[in-house]
Amino acid sequence: MRPLPLFATLTLGLFGQAAAQPGPPTNRLALWLRPPATAQALDATLSAAKRAGFTDVLLEGFYHGRAIWTSKIAPANLSYDALAVASAAAQREGLTLNVWFETLYWRPADSFGIPVTPLWKDDLATLSREGKTSLDLSKLGFVDPAAPGVSEVLTGLTAELGRLYPGVGLHLDYLRYPREADFGYHPAALAGFKAQTGLDPRSFPDSDPGGEFSQARASWTQYRQSMITGLATRLIASYRAAGGTGLVSAAVYGGNDPLQNWREWQGLDAAMPMLYYPLLFLYQFAPLRFAPGPNLWPGIQVGAGKPSLAEQLELLHRLGYPNVSVFGWEAGTPTPNGVQTSAALSSPGFR
């Protein structure tokens, strides 16, 4: 059974439940997993994850502009069909499998030493107000949702997933603009905004003490937000129309991003805000922004400099969050159920 619609249970309250009632025991525990370099390592890692207490796996499936399944749209990222292997292993182990899309992040910096995907074209890159790409300012190369062809590639991939693996869920990540600067100034976006308003947002002054451009700026923010919201809606719809029946979830920013209004993404079943707090007590404030409920899965990180997985889960369950997603877990580390797994199984493979 699919969970209740996101919007029936998920609301934002700046002064929401400051002290939620204790939540139910662990319900769902999801693992963000990068596929290892070999089929054998992936199979073993999924078995270890099941023994460690995970119920769901968010398998990195479209990243660096490549796919882990045999796709007619995107080139292969590995030497084997990782989705076929994972699908069989998940069915055997009783794991719920989801494909993790790094949706608009298509190209890492050259320093990563990773071949540039054939899907990447420089004219697809999102631009800052000054005309810089995200590769100029960070190590992440984002395409712009307004760029011609971007939506077609992504909706083709989500439809392909729904058709080939209808029971595998869809998990959307990097469905946003980069945050290193003010992005979204692709020529197609500028043309679309000008057609609607007659304005060029590059002409807005940096400061506006008189308020003359306040409404214009708000319109430009809303326009870019609609680009992201519209793409999210199309991706979810294409997955469902192709036969996809799995959970549709999204990794979302744990802070305030006015351009990523995920509460308006039609068809989203679960949101996973990436909190990644270094200190345990900081989770006490999570209900002020993210009202607890089964469709809100806090994203936590484990490993060096982070509280233990058991400590984070205990607190989040007590705050009323029955479902949690985890980044950074490796086989061989302590788990909530006390199972010790082999550390040899956790190779992250190629990124």
PDB file of N, CA and C in Angstrom, residues 134-180:
ATOM      1  N   SER A 134      27.915  26.776 -12.576  1.00  0.00           N
ATOM      2  CA  SER A 134      28.204  26.224 -11.258  1.00  0.00           C
ATOM      3  C   SER A 134      29.559  25.524 -11.233  1.00  0.00           C
ATOM      4  N   LEU A 135      30.033  25.050 -12.382  1.00  0.00           N
ATOM      5  CA  LEU A 135      31.384  24.489 -12.435  1.00  0.00           C
ATOM      6  C   LEU A 135      32.435  25.562 -12.183  1.00  0.00           C
ATOM      7  N   ASP A 136      32.126  26.790 -12.554  1.00  0.00           N
ATOM      8  CA  ASP A 136      33.056  27.890 -12.289  1.00  0.00           C
ATOM      9  C   ASP A 136      33.181  28.168 -10.796  1.00  0.00           C
ATOM     10  N   LEU A 137      32.118  27.896 -10.048  1.00  0.00           N
ATOM     11  CA  LEU A 137      32.062  28.307  -8.651  1.00  0.00           C
ATOM     12  C   LEU A 137      32.081  27.138  -7.663  1.00  0.00           C
ATOM     13  N   SER A 138      31.942  25.926  -8.156  1.00  0.00           N
ATOM     14  CA  SER A 138      31.961  24.757  -7.280  1.00  0.00           C
ATOM     15  C   SER A 138      32.429  23.562  -8.109  1.00  0.00           C
ATOM     16  N   LYS A 139      32.300  22.380  -7.566  1.00  0.00           N
ATOM     17  CA  LYS A 139      32.692  21.170  -8.289  1.00  0.00           C
ATOM     18  C   LYS A 139      31.495  20.450  -8.885  1.00  0.00           C
ATOM     19  N   LEU A 140      30.332  21.107  -8.889  1.00  0.00           N
ATOM     20  CA  LEU A 140      29.110  20.486  -9.368  1.00  0.00           C
ATOM     21  C   LEU A 140      28.611  21.193 -10.611  1.00  0.00           C
ATOM     22  N   GLY A 141      28.470  20.449 -11.697  1.00  0.00           N
ATOM     23  CA  GLY A 141      27.978  21.016 -12.942  1.00  0.00           C
ATOM     24  C   GLY A 141      26.485  20.745 -13.105  1.00  0.00           C
ATOM     25  N   PHE A 142      25.670  21.770 -12.909  1.00  0.00           N
ATOM     26  CA  PHE A 142      24.220  21.645 -13.016  1.00  0.00           C
ATOM     27  C   PHE A 142      23.742  22.077 -14.396  1.00  0.00           C
ATOM     28  N   VAL A 143      22.759  21.350 -14.913  1.00  0.00           N
ATOM     29  CA  VAL A 143      22.025  21.836 -16.077  1.00  0.00           C
ATOM     30  C   VAL A 143      20.850  22.670 -15.572  1.00  0.00           C
ATOM     31  N   ASP A 144      20.289  23.477 -16.466  1.00  0.00           N
ATOM     32  CA  ASP A 144      19.183  24.357 -16.094  1.00  0.00           C
ATOM     33  C   ASP A 144      17.864  23.716 -16.507  1.00  0.00           C
ATOM     34  N   PRO A 145      16.862  23.729 -15.635  1.00  0.00           N
ATOM     35  CA  PRO A 145      15.582  23.109 -16.007  1.00  0.00           C
ATOM     36  C   PRO A 145      14.893  23.778 -17.184  1.00  0.00           C
ATOM     37  N   ALA A 146      15.272  25.034 -17.477  1.00  0.00           N
ATOM     38  CA  ALA A 146      14.668  25.727 -18.615  1.00  0.00           C
ATOM     39  C   ALA A 146      15.372  25.426 -19.924  1.00  0.00           C
ATOM     40  N   ALA A 147      16.563  24.832 -19.871  1.00  0.00           N
ATOM     41  CA  ALA A 147      17.336  24.581 -21.086  1.00  0.00           C
ATOM     42  C   ALA A 147      16.621  23.563 -21.970  1.00  0.00           C
ATOM     43  N   PRO A 148      16.511  23.820 -23.261  1.00  0.00           N
ATOM     44  CA  PRO A 148      15.830  22.888 -24.160  1.00  0.00           C
ATOM     45  C   PRO A 148      16.468  21.499 -24.113  1.00  0.00           C
ATOM     46  N   GLY A 149      15.639  20.488 -23.970  1.00  0.00           N
ATOM     47  CA  GLY A 149      16.119  19.116 -23.978  1.00  0.00           C
ATOM     48  C   GLY A 149      16.323  18.504 -22.610  1.00  0.00           C
ATOM     49  N   VAL A 150      16.542  19.314 -21.580  1.00  0.00           N
ATOM     50  CA  VAL A 150      16.808  18.765 -20.249  1.00  0.00           C
ATOM     51  C   VAL A 150      15.605  17.980 -19.740  1.00  0.00           C
ATOM     52  N   SER A 151      14.432  18.565 -19.814  1.00  0.00           N
ATOM     53  CA  SER A 151      13.222  17.891 -19.340  1.00  0.00           C
ATOM     54  C   SER A 151      12.956  16.619 -20.127  1.00  0.00           C
ATOM     55  N   GLU A 152      13.215  16.650 -21.425  1.00  0.00           N
ATOM     56  CA  GLU A 152      12.956  15.477 -22.257  1.00  0.00           C
ATOM     57  C   GLU A 152      13.848  14.308 -21.858  1.00  0.00           C
ATOM     58  N   VAL A 153      15.125  14.581 -21.600  1.00  0.00           N
ATOM     59  CA  VAL A 153      16.040  13.522 -21.165  1.00  0.00           C
ATOM     60  C   VAL A 153      15.585  12.928 -19.838  1.00  0.00           C
ATOM     61  N   LEU A 154      15.267  13.796 -18.884  1.00  0.00           N
ATOM     62  CA  LEU A 154      14.930  13.322 -17.547  1.00  0.00           C
ATOM     63  C   LEU A 154      13.580  12.599 -17.512  1.00  0.00           C
ATOM     64  N   THR A 155      12.579  13.122 -18.201  1.00  0.00           N
ATOM     65  CA  THR A 155      11.298  12.424 -18.223  1.00  0.00           C
ATOM     66  C   THR A 155      11.415  11.097 -18.970  1.00  0.00           C
ATOM     67  N   GLY A 156      12.289  11.051 -19.969  1.00  0.00           N
ATOM     68  CA  GLY A 156      12.533   9.785 -20.655  1.00  0.00           C
ATOM     69  C   GLY A 156      13.136   8.748 -19.724  1.00  0.00           C
ATOM     70  N   LEU A 157      14.042   9.195 -18.863  1.00  0.00           N
ATOM     71  CA  LEU A 157      14.678   8.276 -17.914  1.00  0.00           C
ATOM     72  C   LEU A 157      13.697   7.799 -16.844  1.00  0.00           C
ATOM     73  N   THR A 158      12.874   8.695 -16.305  1.00  0.00           N
ATOM     74  CA  THR A 158      11.924   8.268 -15.283  1.00  0.00           C
ATOM     75  C   THR A 158      10.860   7.348 -15.885  1.00  0.00           C
ATOM     76  N   ALA A 159      10.465   7.606 -17.136  1.00  0.00           N
ATOM     77  CA  ALA A 159       9.529   6.705 -17.803  1.00  0.00           C
ATOM     78  C   ALA A 159      10.170   5.341 -18.045  1.00  0.00           C
ATOM     79  N   GLU A 160      11.434   5.342 -18.419  1.00  0.00           N
ATOM     80  CA  GLU A 160      12.153   4.092 -18.649  1.00  0.00           C
ATOM     81  C   GLU A 160      12.227   3.270 -17.365  1.00  0.00           C
ATOM     82  N   LEU A 161      12.491   3.945 -16.247  1.00  0.00           N
ATOM     83  CA  LEU A 161      12.522   3.258 -14.959  1.00  0.00           C
ATOM     84  C   LEU A 161      11.152   2.644 -14.659  1.00  0.00           C
ATOM     85  N   GLY A 162      10.091   3.425 -14.809  1.00  0.00           N
ATOM     86  CA  GLY A 162       8.756   2.923 -14.521  1.00  0.00           C
ATOM     87  C   GLY A 162       8.350   1.764 -15.404  1.00  0.00           C
ATOM     88  N   ARG A 163       8.819   1.763 -16.638  1.00  0.00           N
ATOM     89  CA  ARG A 163       8.462   0.697 -17.580  1.00  0.00           C
ATOM     90  C   ARG A 163       9.270  -0.574 -17.328  1.00  0.00           C
ATOM     91  N   LEU A 164      10.576  -0.424 -17.098  1.00  0.00           N
ATOM     92  CA  LEU A 164      11.439  -1.599 -16.943  1.00  0.00           C
ATOM     93  C   LEU A 164      11.371  -2.195 -15.543  1.00  0.00           C
ATOM     94  N   TYR A 165      11.218  -1.335 -14.522  1.00  0.00           N
ATOM     95  CA  TYR A 165      11.208  -1.788 -13.127  1.00  0.00           C
ATOM     96  C   TYR A 165      10.039  -1.125 -12.403  1.00  0.00           C
ATOM     97  N   PRO A 166       8.809  -1.523 -12.720  1.00  0.00           N
ATOM     98  CA  PRO A 166       7.646  -0.807 -12.183  1.00  0.00           C
ATOM     99  C   PRO A 166       7.550  -0.811 -10.662  1.00  0.00           C
ATOM    100  N   GLY A 167       8.092  -1.830 -10.000  1.00  0.00           N
ATOM    101  CA  GLY A 167       8.008  -1.886  -8.541  1.00  0.00           C
ATOM    102  C   GLY A 167       9.108  -1.147  -7.822  1.00  0.00           C
ATOM    103  N   VAL A 168      10.085  -0.638  -8.557  1.00  0.00           N
ATOM    104  CA  VAL A 168      11.202   0.097  -7.965  1.00  0.00           C
ATOM    105  C   VAL A 168      10.814   1.565  -7.837  1.00  0.00           C
ATOM    106  N   GLY A 169      11.062   2.150  -6.674  1.00  0.00           N
ATOM    107  CA  GLY A 169      10.666   3.529  -6.431  1.00  0.00           C
ATOM    108  C   GLY A 169      11.575   4.550  -7.094  1.00  0.00           C
ATOM    109  N   LEU A 170      11.123   5.787  -7.109  1.00  0.00           N
ATOM    110  CA  LEU A 170      11.845   6.917  -7.698  1.00  0.00           C
ATOM    111  C   LEU A 170      12.230   7.891  -6.593  1.00  0.00           C
ATOM    112  N   HIS A 171      13.527   8.180  -6.486  1.00  0.00           N
ATOM    113  CA  HIS A 171      14.017   9.114  -5.467  1.00  0.00           C
ATOM    114  C   HIS A 171      14.757  10.253  -6.167  1.00  0.00           C
ATOM    115  N   LEU A 172      14.251  11.473  -6.006  1.00  0.00           N
ATOM    116  CA  LEU A 172      14.786  12.650  -6.699  1.00  0.00           C
ATOM    117  C   LEU A 172      15.705  13.439  -5.776  1.00  0.00           C
ATOM    118  N   ASP A 173      16.897  13.717  -6.254  1.00  0.00           N
ATOM    119  CA  ASP A 173      17.885  14.499  -5.509  1.00  0.00           C
ATOM    120  C   ASP A 173      18.442  15.562  -6.459  1.00  0.00           C
ATOM    121  N   TYR A 174      19.065  16.585  -5.907  1.00  0.00           N
ATOM    122  CA  TYR A 174      19.615  17.680  -6.719  1.00  0.00           C
ATOM    123  C   TYR A 174      18.563  18.241  -7.673  1.00  0.00           C
ATOM    124  N   LEU A 175      17.321  18.237  -7.244  1.00  0.00           N
ATOM    125  CA  LEU A 175      16.268  18.876  -8.031  1.00  0.00           C
ATOM    126  C   LEU A 175      16.119  20.300  -7.498  1.00  0.00           C
ATOM    127  N   ARG A 176      17.085  21.113  -7.882  1.00  0.00           N
ATOM    128  CA  ARG A 176      17.199  22.475  -7.363  1.00  0.00           C
ATOM    129  C   ARG A 176      18.226  23.218  -8.197  1.00  0.00           C
ATOM    130  N   TYR A 177      18.376  24.511  -7.924  1.00  0.00           N
ATOM    131  CA  TYR A 177      19.477  25.283  -8.483  1.00  0.00           C
ATOM    132  C   TYR A 177      20.661  25.196  -7.524  1.00  0.00           C
ATOM    133  N   PRO A 178      21.885  25.361  -8.038  1.00  0.00           N
ATOM    134  CA  PRO A 178      23.031  25.436  -7.124  1.00  0.00           C
ATOM    135  C   PRO A 178      22.858  26.612  -6.162  1.00  0.00           C
ATOM    136  N   ARG A 179      23.476  26.495  -4.990  1.00  0.00           N
ATOM    137  CA  ARG A 179      23.306  27.544  -3.985  1.00  0.00           C
ATOM    138  C   ARG A 179      24.581  28.345  -3.729  1.00  0.00           C
ATOM    139  N   GLU A 180      25.607  28.136  -4.543  1.00  0.00           N
ATOM    140  CA  GLU A 180      26.833  28.915  -4.351  1.00  0.00           C
ATOM    141  C   GLU A 180      26.673  30.362  -4.784  1.00  0.00           C
TER     142      GLU A 180
END
